[in-house]
Amino acid sequence: MTPIFKKIVIASDHAGFFLKKALIKTLESLSITVVDLGTFTEESTDYPDYAQHVVASILKEESQAGVLICGTGIGMSIAANRHSGIRAAVCNEGTTSARLARAHNNANILCLGERLIGPEAAKDTLLTFMTTAFEGNERHCRRLSKIT
C-alpha cells in the first residue's frame, strides 16, 4: 500500500489524545511527514480550536490532508466542514467508509472518535484513508462541484 499523501496534519482534543499518539506512529511508519497541531496533554480542551488549526493548514496548502480525533469524531467533523474546500468524513465503523470517503467524495480530513473505535480498527481505517485515491469520474466530480 502506497500512501496518496506525503504530508498530513493531525490534531485532537483531550478525548482523542491517546489515539492521536498511536496514529502518529502508524503514519510515520509509512514515511508520511506528520505535523502534530495539538493538543499535547490530557487537559480538557475545545475541539473547534484544533479543527481550525488543521483546516487552516490544508487551506493554506501547507499539508495535503488531515486527521482530527475527539471523543466521537462528530464534533471535529462539524467544525471542519464549515469551511469551503474541506471535506471531513467521520469513519468510526471501519475501512469501508474511509475507502468511499476518499474514492467518491475526495475527503481531505479523516475524523475519528477515540471513544467509539479501537486502536487497531482506527489504524486500519487510517491506512485505508491514506492509500485510497479519488476516482475522479464525471459523476463524483459533478457532485463535488455542487458542494463547492
CSV table of C-alpha atoms in Angstrom, one decimal:
chain,number,residue,atom,x,y,z
A,1,MET,CA,0.0,0.0,0.0
A,2,THR,CA,1.4,3.3,-1.1
A,3,PRO,CA,0.2,6.4,0.6
A,4,ILE,CA,-1.5,9.0,-1.5
A,5,PHE,CA,-0.5,11.8,0.9
A,6,LYS,CA,3.1,12.6,1.7
A,7,LYS,CA,2.4,15.3,4.4
A,8,ILE,CA,-0.5,15.5,6.7
A,9,VAL,CA,-1.6,17.4,9.8
A,10,ILE,CA,-3.2,15.8,12.8
A,11,ALA,CA,-4.9,17.2,15.9
A,12,SER,CA,-7.1,16.1,18.7
A,13,ASP,CA,-8.8,17.4,21.8
A,14,HIS,CA,-8.3,15.8,25.2
A,15,ALA,CA,-10.8,13.0,24.3
A,16,GLY,CA,-8.7,11.9,21.3
A,17,PHE,CA,-5.2,12.4,22.8
A,18,PHE,CA,-4.2,8.8,23.2
A,19,LEU,CA,-5.5,7.6,19.8
A,20,LYS,CA,-3.7,10.5,18.2
A,21,LYS,CA,-0.4,9.5,19.7
A,22,ALA,CA,-0.9,5.9,18.4
A,23,LEU,CA,-1.9,7.1,14.9
A,24,ILE,CA,1.1,9.3,14.6
A,25,LYS,CA,3.4,6.3,14.9
A,26,THR,CA,1.4,4.5,12.2
A,27,LEU,CA,1.7,7.4,9.8
A,28,GLU,CA,5.5,7.8,10.5
A,29,SER,CA,5.9,4.1,9.8
A,30,LEU,CA,4.6,4.9,6.2
A,31,SER,CA,7.2,7.6,5.8
A,32,ILE,CA,4.5,10.3,5.8
A,33,THR,CA,5.5,13.6,7.2
A,34,VAL,CA,3.2,14.3,10.2
A,35,VAL,CA,2.7,17.7,11.8
A,36,ASP,CA,1.0,17.4,15.2
A,37,LEU,CA,-1.0,20.5,15.9
A,38,GLY,CA,-2.1,19.5,19.4
A,39,THR,CA,-3.4,19.0,22.0
A,40,PHE,CA,-0.3,17.9,23.8
A,41,THR,CA,-1.8,17.0,27.2
A,42,GLU,CA,-4.9,15.3,28.6
A,43,GLU,CA,-6.2,18.5,30.0
A,44,SER,CA,-9.7,19.5,28.8
A,45,THR,CA,-9.7,21.5,25.6
A,46,ASP,CA,-12.2,22.7,23.0
A,47,TYR,CA,-12.3,20.6,19.8
A,48,PRO,CA,-13.2,23.5,17.4
A,49,ASP,CA,-9.9,25.2,18.1
A,50,TYR,CA,-8.0,22.1,16.9
A,51,ALA,CA,-10.2,21.6,13.9
A,52,GLN,CA,-9.5,25.2,12.9
A,53,HIS,CA,-5.7,24.5,13.1
A,54,VAL,CA,-6.0,21.5,10.7
A,55,VAL,CA,-8.4,23.3,8.3
A,56,ALA,CA,-6.1,26.3,8.1
A,57,SER,CA,-3.1,24.2,7.3
A,58,ILE,CA,-4.9,22.4,4.5
A,59,LEU,CA,-6.5,25.6,3.0
A,60,LYS,CA,-3.0,27.3,3.0
A,61,GLU,CA,-1.7,24.1,1.2
A,62,GLU,CA,0.8,23.5,4.0
A,63,SER,CA,-0.4,19.9,4.1
A,64,GLN,CA,-2.3,17.6,1.8
A,65,ALA,CA,-4.7,16.1,4.3
A,66,GLY,CA,-5.6,15.9,7.9
A,67,VAL,CA,-6.8,13.7,10.8
A,68,LEU,CA,-9.0,15.0,13.6
A,69,ILE,CA,-9.8,13.0,16.7
A,70,CYS,CA,-12.2,13.7,19.5
A,71,GLY,CA,-14.5,11.5,21.6
A,72,THR,CA,-16.8,10.7,18.7
A,73,GLY,CA,-15.3,12.4,15.6
A,74,ILE,CA,-18.6,14.2,15.1
A,75,GLY,CA,-17.7,17.5,16.7
A,76,MET,CA,-14.5,17.7,14.8
A,77,SER,CA,-16.3,16.9,11.5
A,78,ILE,CA,-18.9,19.6,12.1
A,79,ALA,CA,-16.3,22.2,13.0
A,80,ALA,CA,-14.1,21.3,10.0
A,81,ASN,CA,-16.9,21.1,7.4
A,82,ARG,CA,-17.9,24.7,8.0
A,83,HIS,CA,-15.1,25.7,5.6
A,84,SER,CA,-15.3,25.7,1.8
A,85,GLY,CA,-12.8,23.2,0.3
A,86,ILE,CA,-12.9,20.9,3.4
A,87,ARG,CA,-14.5,17.5,3.2
A,88,ALA,CA,-14.2,15.9,6.6
A,89,ALA,CA,-15.6,12.4,7.0
A,90,VAL,CA,-16.3,10.6,10.2
A,91,CYS,CA,-15.3,6.9,9.7
A,92,ASN,CA,-15.7,5.1,13.0
A,93,GLU,CA,-17.2,2.0,11.6
A,94,GLY,CA,-14.1,1.0,9.7
A,95,THR,CA,-12.4,0.8,6.3
A,96,THR,CA,-15.4,0.8,4.0
A,97,SER,CA,-16.5,4.4,4.9
A,98,ALA,CA,-12.8,5.5,4.7
A,99,ARG,CA,-12.4,4.0,1.3
A,100,LEU,CA,-15.6,5.5,0.0
A,101,ALA,CA,-15.0,8.9,1.6
A,102,ARG,CA,-11.7,9.1,-0.4
A,103,ALA,CA,-12.8,7.4,-3.6
A,104,HIS,CA,-16.2,9.0,-4.1
A,105,ASN,CA,-16.0,12.2,-2.0
A,106,ASN,CA,-12.3,13.1,-2.2
A,107,ALA,CA,-12.4,13.6,1.6
A,108,ASN,CA,-9.3,15.5,2.8
A,109,ILE,CA,-9.8,15.1,6.6
A,110,LEU,CA,-10.4,11.8,8.4
A,111,CYS,CA,-12.3,12.2,11.7
A,112,LEU,CA,-12.3,9.5,14.3
A,113,GLY,CA,-13.7,9.1,17.8
A,114,GLU,CA,-11.4,7.6,20.4
A,115,ARG,CA,-14.5,6.5,22.4
A,116,LEU,CA,-16.0,4.7,19.5
A,117,ILE,CA,-13.3,2.9,17.6
A,118,GLY,CA,-10.5,0.7,18.9
A,119,PRO,CA,-6.8,1.5,18.2
A,120,GLU,CA,-6.4,-1.4,15.7
A,121,ALA,CA,-9.5,-0.6,13.8
A,122,ALA,CA,-8.5,3.1,13.8
A,123,LYS,CA,-5.1,2.2,12.3
A,124,ASP,CA,-6.8,0.1,9.6
A,125,THR,CA,-9.2,2.9,8.8
A,126,LEU,CA,-6.3,5.4,8.7
A,127,LEU,CA,-4.3,3.2,6.3
A,128,THR,CA,-7.3,2.9,4.0
A,129,PHE,CA,-7.9,6.6,4.0
A,130,MET,CA,-4.2,7.3,3.3
A,131,THR,CA,-3.9,4.9,0.4
A,132,THR,CA,-7.2,5.3,-1.4
A,133,ALA,CA,-7.2,7.6,-4.4
A,134,PHE,CA,-10.1,9.8,-5.5
A,135,GLU,CA,-11.8,8.1,-8.5
A,136,GLY,CA,-12.4,11.5,-10.1
A,137,ASN,CA,-15.0,10.2,-12.6
A,138,GLU,CA,-17.6,12.6,-14.0
A,139,ARG,CA,-20.3,11.6,-11.6
A,140,HIS,CA,-18.3,12.2,-8.5
A,141,CYS,CA,-16.8,15.4,-9.8
A,142,ARG,CA,-20.2,16.7,-10.7
A,143,ARG,CA,-21.5,16.1,-7.2
A,144,LEU,CA,-18.5,17.7,-5.6
A,145,SER,CA,-18.8,20.7,-7.8
A,146,LYS,CA,-22.3,21.2,-6.4
A,147,ILE,CA,-20.9,21.4,-2.9
A,148,THR,CA,-18.2,23.9,-3.8
